[in-house]
Amino acid sequence: MLSTFAKAHVTVALNTSVHKGVVEWLSANVISKGTRYALATTTAVADGYGLIMKPASGKYTFWFRKRFFTCTIETTTGGKESQKNDAMVISTLAFSTDPIEAFLRHCKDLYDKNHDDTEICVYTWSESSEGSHFRPNEKAPRSFDTIYMDGAVKADVIKDVDKFFDEETKEFYGENGIPYRRGYLLHGPPGTAMDDSSILDAFQGLGGGCVVVLEDVDSAGITRENGKKGNSSSKLTLSGLLNAIDGNAAPDDRLLIMTSNCPDDLDEALVRPGRIDRQIYLGHISQSSAAIIFTRLVAKLAAREGIIKEEEVEPLAQRFAEQIPEDTVTPAEVQNFLQMRRGEPLRAIDEVGPWVADLIAKRQKVSES
């Protein structure tokens, strides 16, 4: 009778650091000591891929701080192998969930400590015959130093984002009755369609303090409602998107970023202040940014390998940058050019002029055809 009335249960939400922390803890403290259930998978290591064992579907028992726990994992599968989700329930004999919460906090703290600043998790909206959900994809974080745009604009954007997520800003929004949301439109020189219910579900499933990215919003085939034609094959309407962004059921505590190659094609209602608070032009690379990317991708490597002296890095970077015309070449094009010449600064300097001339000639030929 005691086990019936004094058993506490907690269902662990999927795709969270708590869930991942429990999986890692079980792998290290239960699976490694022998079990009938395990899933063999791989993880990236310095010299390739290493084999690791993770908990598979089944029931696991373990002790934590002198208390006996049970963890039950049931795998549900959508239409594709990649859409598997593990439903996880933690149980123990107790009159409250406090012991389970202590265990979950322990797992989360360990996970956050082990993964702090080493990875970020990007969630993409996925749909199948079994339903819709966010699918996590872990990636290594990218340093802002590797984003080659105007330095003043970049610093201003970083400052603005930091200020938005500050607790004082959150309190200010609340005290003044302002929805705690902010939106950016990133646009510059050169998706999969969703329907209204899908995007509304996606926005309503957001957690607090998140960043939402809608890429190439001008290419999403959104039906425009001001008489201009949209993509007739799209199931997503402008009103559906607007309702998801800031309708009555839209969540607060999120930063929205939209990207577009053709901002003039966007409906004015979509980019009005309140929905899009700042429009940031990410144009062609400047000479100062060209010098930075040359230094990072080519010159510093050459200096480390003794091909050039450290004091030669800056002068060589300036020689390279001077051959990049302002407002002509994109950062991606320069990066691709330099990647083929890593550790070869003199070759890059010799070949950049003809490369730029050839690039401009090809563009002119395309525009004339």
Coordinates of C-alpha atoms in Angstrom, one line a residue:
M1 CA 0.0 0.0 0.0
L2 CA 2.8 2.4 0.8
S3 CA 4.3 2.0 -2.6
T4 CA 0.9 2.8 -4.2
F5 CA 0.1 6.0 -2.3
A6 CA 3.6 7.3 -1.7
K7 CA 5.1 7.1 -5.2
A8 CA 6.0 10.3 -7.0
H9 CA 6.4 10.7 -10.7
V10 CA 7.9 13.4 -13.0
T11 CA 7.7 13.4 -16.7
V12 CA 10.8 15.0 -18.2
A13 CA 10.1 17.4 -21.1
L14 CA 11.9 16.5 -24.4
N15 CA 14.6 18.5 -26.1
T16 CA 15.7 20.3 -22.9
S17 CA 18.9 20.4 -21.0
V18 CA 17.2 18.5 -18.2
H19 CA 16.3 15.6 -20.5
K20 CA 19.8 15.6 -22.0
G21 CA 21.4 15.7 -18.6
V22 CA 19.4 12.7 -17.4
V23 CA 20.5 10.8 -20.5
E24 CA 24.1 11.6 -19.9
W25 CA 23.9 10.7 -16.2
L26 CA 22.3 7.4 -17.0
S27 CA 24.9 6.7 -19.6
A28 CA 27.7 7.4 -17.2
N29 CA 26.2 5.8 -14.0
V30 CA 23.9 3.1 -15.2
I31 CA 24.6 2.0 -18.7
S32 CA 28.4 1.9 -18.1
K33 CA 27.9 -0.6 -15.2
G34 CA 25.9 -3.0 -17.3
T35 CA 22.2 -3.1 -18.4
R36 CA 20.0 -5.1 -20.7
Y37 CA 19.0 -2.0 -22.7
A38 CA 21.4 0.3 -24.5
L39 CA 21.6 2.3 -27.7
A40 CA 25.0 2.4 -29.5
T41 CA 25.7 5.7 -31.2
T42 CA 28.7 7.9 -32.1
T43 CA 30.0 11.2 -31.0
A44 CA 32.5 13.5 -32.5
V45 CA 36.0 13.3 -30.9
A46 CA 39.4 14.9 -31.8
D47 CA 40.5 12.1 -34.1
G48 CA 37.1 11.1 -35.7
Y49 CA 34.1 9.5 -34.0
G50 CA 33.9 7.6 -30.8
L51 CA 31.4 4.9 -29.8
I52 CA 29.1 5.8 -26.8
M53 CA 26.3 3.9 -25.2
K54 CA 23.0 5.7 -24.3
P55 CA 19.8 4.5 -22.7
A56 CA 17.3 2.9 -25.1
S57 CA 13.6 2.2 -24.5
G58 CA 13.2 0.3 -21.2
K59 CA 13.1 0.6 -17.4
Y60 CA 16.2 1.6 -15.5
T61 CA 16.7 1.5 -11.7
F62 CA 19.4 3.3 -9.8
W63 CA 20.3 4.9 -6.4
F64 CA 20.9 8.6 -6.0
R65 CA 21.7 10.1 -2.6
K66 CA 20.6 6.9 -0.8
R67 CA 17.2 6.8 -2.5
F68 CA 16.0 4.3 -5.1
F69 CA 14.7 5.7 -8.4
T70 CA 13.1 4.2 -11.6
C71 CA 13.5 5.8 -15.0
T72 CA 11.1 4.6 -17.7
I73 CA 11.9 5.5 -21.3
E74 CA 9.4 4.8 -24.2
T75 CA 10.4 5.7 -27.7
T76 CA 7.7 7.1 -30.0
T77 CA 8.5 7.4 -33.7
G78 CA 7.1 9.7 -36.3
G79 CA 7.1 9.2 -40.0
K80 CA 10.9 9.2 -40.2
E81 CA 13.8 7.7 -38.3
S82 CA 15.1 11.1 -37.4
Q83 CA 11.8 12.0 -35.7
K84 CA 12.2 9.6 -32.8
N85 CA 11.4 11.0 -29.4
D86 CA 12.0 9.4 -26.0
A87 CA 9.2 9.9 -23.4
M88 CA 10.9 9.8 -20.0
V89 CA 9.3 9.4 -16.5
I90 CA 11.3 9.4 -13.3
S91 CA 9.7 7.8 -10.2
T92 CA 10.6 7.2 -6.6
L93 CA 8.9 6.4 -3.3
A94 CA 8.1 9.8 -1.8
F95 CA 5.2 11.9 -0.7
S96 CA 6.3 14.8 -3.0
T97 CA 8.4 15.3 -6.1
D98 CA 11.2 17.0 -4.1
P99 CA 13.7 14.1 -4.4
I100 CA 13.1 13.8 -8.1
E101 CA 13.5 17.6 -8.6
A102 CA 16.9 17.4 -6.7
F103 CA 18.0 14.6 -9.0
L104 CA 16.9 16.5 -12.1
R105 CA 18.7 19.7 -10.9
H106 CA 21.8 17.7 -10.4
C107 CA 21.7 16.3 -13.9
K108 CA 21.0 19.7 -15.4
D109 CA 23.8 21.4 -13.5
L110 CA 26.2 18.7 -14.7
Y111 CA 25.0 19.0 -18.3
D112 CA 25.3 22.8 -18.3
K113 CA 28.8 22.7 -16.7
N114 CA 30.0 20.1 -19.3
H115 CA 28.5 21.9 -22.3
D116 CA 28.9 25.6 -21.3
D117 CA 30.1 27.6 -24.3
T118 CA 30.9 24.4 -26.2
E119 CA 27.6 24.0 -28.1
I120 CA 24.3 25.5 -28.9
C121 CA 21.1 23.8 -29.8
V122 CA 19.1 24.9 -32.8
Y123 CA 15.5 23.8 -32.8
T124 CA 13.8 23.3 -36.2
W125 CA 10.0 22.8 -36.6
S126 CA 9.3 19.3 -37.9
E127 CA 6.0 17.8 -39.0
S128 CA 5.0 14.2 -39.6
S129 CA 1.9 12.0 -39.6
E130 CA 2.3 11.6 -35.9
G131 CA 2.3 15.3 -35.1
S132 CA 4.5 18.3 -35.0
H133 CA 7.4 19.1 -32.7
F134 CA 10.7 21.0 -32.4
R135 CA 13.7 18.8 -33.5
P136 CA 17.0 19.8 -31.8
N137 CA 20.3 20.0 -33.6
E138 CA 23.4 20.7 -31.6
K139 CA 26.1 22.8 -33.2
A140 CA 29.3 24.4 -32.2
P141 CA 28.8 28.1 -31.4
R142 CA 30.2 30.6 -33.9
S143 CA 32.2 33.5 -32.6
F144 CA 31.0 37.0 -33.5
D145 CA 34.6 37.6 -34.7
T146 CA 33.8 35.4 -37.7
I147 CA 30.8 37.5 -38.8
Y148 CA 32.3 39.9 -41.3
M149 CA 30.1 43.0 -41.3
D150 CA 30.6 46.7 -40.4
G151 CA 32.2 46.7 -37.0
A152 CA 30.0 49.6 -35.7
V153 CA 26.8 48.0 -36.9
K154 CA 27.8 44.6 -35.4
A155 CA 28.7 46.1 -32.0
D156 CA 25.4 48.1 -32.0
V157 CA 23.3 44.9 -32.7
I158 CA 25.1 42.9 -30.0
K159 CA 24.5 45.7 -27.5
D160 CA 20.9 46.0 -28.5
V161 CA 20.3 42.2 -28.1
D162 CA 22.1 42.2 -24.7
K163 CA 19.9 45.1 -23.5
F164 CA 16.7 43.4 -24.7
F165 CA 17.4 40.2 -22.7
D166 CA 18.4 42.2 -19.6
E167 CA 16.1 41.8 -16.6
E168 CA 15.6 45.6 -16.2
T169 CA 14.3 45.7 -19.8
K170 CA 11.9 42.9 -19.1
E171 CA 10.6 44.8 -16.1
F172 CA 10.3 48.0 -18.1
Y173 CA 8.2 46.3 -20.8
G174 CA 5.9 44.8 -18.1
E175 CA 5.5 48.0 -16.1
N176 CA 4.5 49.9 -19.3
G177 CA 2.2 47.3 -20.8
I178 CA 4.5 46.7 -23.8
P179 CA 4.6 43.1 -25.2
Y180 CA 8.1 41.8 -24.3
R181 CA 9.1 41.1 -27.9
R182 CA 11.6 42.5 -30.4
G183 CA 12.1 42.0 -34.1
Y184 CA 15.0 42.4 -36.5
L185 CA 14.9 42.3 -40.3
L186 CA 18.4 41.4 -41.7
H187 CA 18.5 42.1 -45.4
G188 CA 21.0 42.3 -48.2
P189 CA 22.0 41.1 -51.7
P190 CA 21.6 37.6 -52.8
G191 CA 12.0 27.6 -47.3
T192 CA 9.9 25.3 -46.9
A193 CA 6.3 26.6 -46.9
M194 CA 4.2 26.1 -43.8
D195 CA 0.5 26.6 -43.2
D196 CA -1.2 28.9 -40.8
S197 CA -1.9 26.3 -38.1
S198 CA 1.7 25.0 -38.3
I199 CA 3.4 28.3 -37.7
L200 CA 1.0 29.2 -34.9
D201 CA 1.7 25.9 -33.2
A202 CA 5.4 26.5 -33.6
F203 CA 5.3 30.0 -32.1
Q204 CA 3.1 28.8 -29.2
G205 CA 5.6 26.0 -28.4
L206 CA 8.4 28.5 -27.8
G207 CA 10.2 28.7 -24.5
G208 CA 11.1 32.0 -22.8
G209 CA 14.2 33.9 -23.7
C210 CA 14.5 32.3 -27.1
V211 CA 15.6 33.6 -30.5
V212 CA 13.3 32.8 -33.5
V213 CA 14.8 32.9 -37.0
L214 CA 12.6 33.0 -40.1
E215 CA 15.0 32.7 -43.1
D216 CA 14.3 34.1 -46.6
V217 CA 10.9 35.3 -45.6
D218 CA 10.5 36.9 -49.0
S219 CA 10.8 33.4 -50.6
A220 CA 8.3 31.7 -48.3
G221 CA 5.4 32.1 -50.7
I222 CA 3.3 34.1 -48.3
T223 CA 0.0 35.3 -49.8
R224 CA -0.1 39.1 -49.7
E225 CA -3.4 40.6 -48.9
N226 CA -3.0 44.1 -50.5
G227 CA -3.8 43.0 -54.0
K228 CA -0.3 41.9 -55.0
K229 CA 0.3 38.3 -55.9
G230 CA 1.9 35.8 -53.6
N231 CA 2.8 32.2 -54.3
S232 CA -0.5 30.4 -54.9
S233 CA 1.0 27.1 -53.9
S234 CA 1.7 28.4 -50.3
K235 CA -0.6 27.4 -47.5
L236 CA 0.8 30.2 -45.3
T237 CA -1.1 33.6 -45.4
L238 CA 0.1 36.9 -44.3
S239 CA -2.6 37.1 -41.6
G240 CA -1.6 33.7 -40.3
L241 CA 2.0 34.8 -40.0
L242 CA 1.1 38.1 -38.3
N243 CA -1.2 36.3 -35.9
A244 CA 1.7 33.9 -34.9
I245 CA 4.1 36.8 -34.4
D246 CA 2.0 39.1 -32.2
G247 CA -1.6 37.9 -32.1
N248 CA -3.5 37.4 -28.9
A249 CA -2.0 34.0 -28.3
A250 CA 1.5 34.9 -29.3
P251 CA 4.2 34.3 -26.6
D252 CA 6.3 37.1 -25.1
D253 CA 10.0 36.9 -24.1
R254 CA 11.4 36.2 -27.5
L255 CA 13.6 37.9 -30.1
L256 CA 12.4 37.5 -33.8
I257 CA 14.9 37.7 -36.6
M258 CA 13.8 37.6 -40.2
T259 CA 16.1 37.5 -43.2
S260 CA 15.4 38.7 -46.7
N261 CA 17.2 39.3 -50.0
C262 CA 14.3 41.5 -51.2
P263 CA 13.0 43.5 -48.3
D264 CA 11.0 45.8 -50.7
D265 CA 8.8 42.8 -51.6
L266 CA 7.7 42.3 -48.0
D267 CA 4.3 43.6 -47.0
E268 CA 4.4 46.8 -45.0
A269 CA 2.2 45.1 -42.3
L270 CA 4.9 42.5 -41.7
V271 CA 7.8 45.0 -41.1
R272 CA 5.9 47.7 -39.3
P273 CA 7.5 48.9 -36.0
G274 CA 6.4 46.7 -33.1
R275 CA 6.9 43.6 -35.3
I276 CA 10.2 44.6 -36.8
D277 CA 11.9 47.2 -34.6
R278 CA 15.1 47.4 -36.6
Q279 CA 16.1 46.8 -40.2
I280 CA 19.8 46.0 -40.6
Y281 CA 21.5 46.0 -44.0
L282 CA 24.1 43.3 -44.4
G283 CA 25.7 44.5 -47.6
H284 CA 28.9 43.8 -49.5
I285 CA 32.1 43.5 -47.6
S286 CA 34.1 46.7 -46.7
Q287 CA 37.9 46.9 -47.0
S288 CA 38.2 46.9 -43.2
S289 CA 36.3 43.7 -42.9
A290 CA 38.2 42.2 -45.8
A291 CA 41.4 42.9 -43.9
I292 CA 40.0 41.1 -40.8
I293 CA 38.9 38.0 -42.7
F294 CA 42.3 37.8 -44.5
T295 CA 44.1 38.0 -41.2
R296 CA 41.9 35.3 -39.6
L297 CA 41.9 32.8 -42.5
V298 CA 45.3 33.3 -44.1
A299 CA 47.8 35.6 -42.5
K300 CA 47.7 34.3 -38.9
L301 CA 48.1 30.7 -40.0
A302 CA 51.1 31.7 -42.2
A303 CA 52.7 33.5 -39.2
R304 CA 52.2 30.4 -36.9
E305 CA 53.9 28.2 -39.5
G306 CA 56.8 30.7 -39.9
I307 CA 55.9 31.5 -43.6
I308 CA 55.7 35.2 -42.7
K309 CA 56.7 37.2 -39.6
E310 CA 54.1 38.4 -37.1
E311 CA 54.8 42.0 -37.9
E312 CA 54.0 41.4 -41.5
V313 CA 50.4 40.3 -40.9
E314 CA 48.8 43.8 -40.7
P315 CA 50.6 45.3 -43.7
L316 CA 49.8 42.2 -45.8
A317 CA 46.2 42.4 -44.8
Q318 CA 46.0 46.0 -45.9
R319 CA 47.6 45.1 -49.3
F320 CA 44.9 42.5 -49.7
A321 CA 42.0 44.7 -48.6
E322 CA 43.0 47.6 -50.9
Q323 CA 42.3 45.4 -53.9
I324 CA 38.7 44.7 -52.7
P325 CA 36.4 47.5 -54.1
E326 CA 33.9 48.8 -51.6
D327 CA 30.3 47.6 -52.0
T328 CA 31.2 45.0 -54.7
V329 CA 32.0 41.6 -53.2
T330 CA 30.1 39.7 -50.5
P331 CA 31.8 38.3 -47.3
A332 CA 30.9 34.8 -48.4
E333 CA 32.7 35.3 -51.8
V334 CA 35.8 36.6 -50.0
Q335 CA 35.8 33.8 -47.5
N336 CA 35.5 31.2 -50.3
F337 CA 38.4 32.8 -52.2
L338 CA 40.6 32.7 -49.1
Q339 CA 39.7 29.2 -48.0
M340 CA 41.4 28.0 -51.2
R341 CA 44.6 29.9 -50.2
R342 CA 44.9 29.1 -46.5
G343 CA 48.4 29.9 -45.2
E344 CA 49.4 31.4 -48.5
P345 CA 49.1 35.2 -48.0
L346 CA 51.3 36.3 -50.9
R347 CA 49.4 34.0 -53.3
A348 CA 46.1 35.5 -52.1
I349 CA 47.4 39.0 -52.6
D350 CA 48.7 38.3 -56.1
E351 CA 45.5 36.6 -57.2
V352 CA 42.8 38.7 -55.6
G353 CA 42.9 41.5 -58.2
P354 CA 42.3 39.2 -61.2
W355 CA 39.7 37.3 -59.2
V356 CA 37.7 40.5 -58.4
A357 CA 37.9 41.6 -62.1
D358 CA 36.7 38.2 -63.3
L359 CA 33.8 38.3 -60.7
I360 CA 32.7 41.7 -61.8
A361 CA 32.9 40.7 -65.5
K362 CA 30.7 37.6 -64.9
R363 CA 28.1 39.7 -63.1
Q364 CA 27.9 42.2 -65.9
K365 CA 27.5 39.4 -68.4
V366 CA 24.6 38.0 -66.5
S367 CA 22.9 41.3 -66.1
E368 CA 23.2 42.0 -69.9
S369 CA 21.8 38.6 -70.9

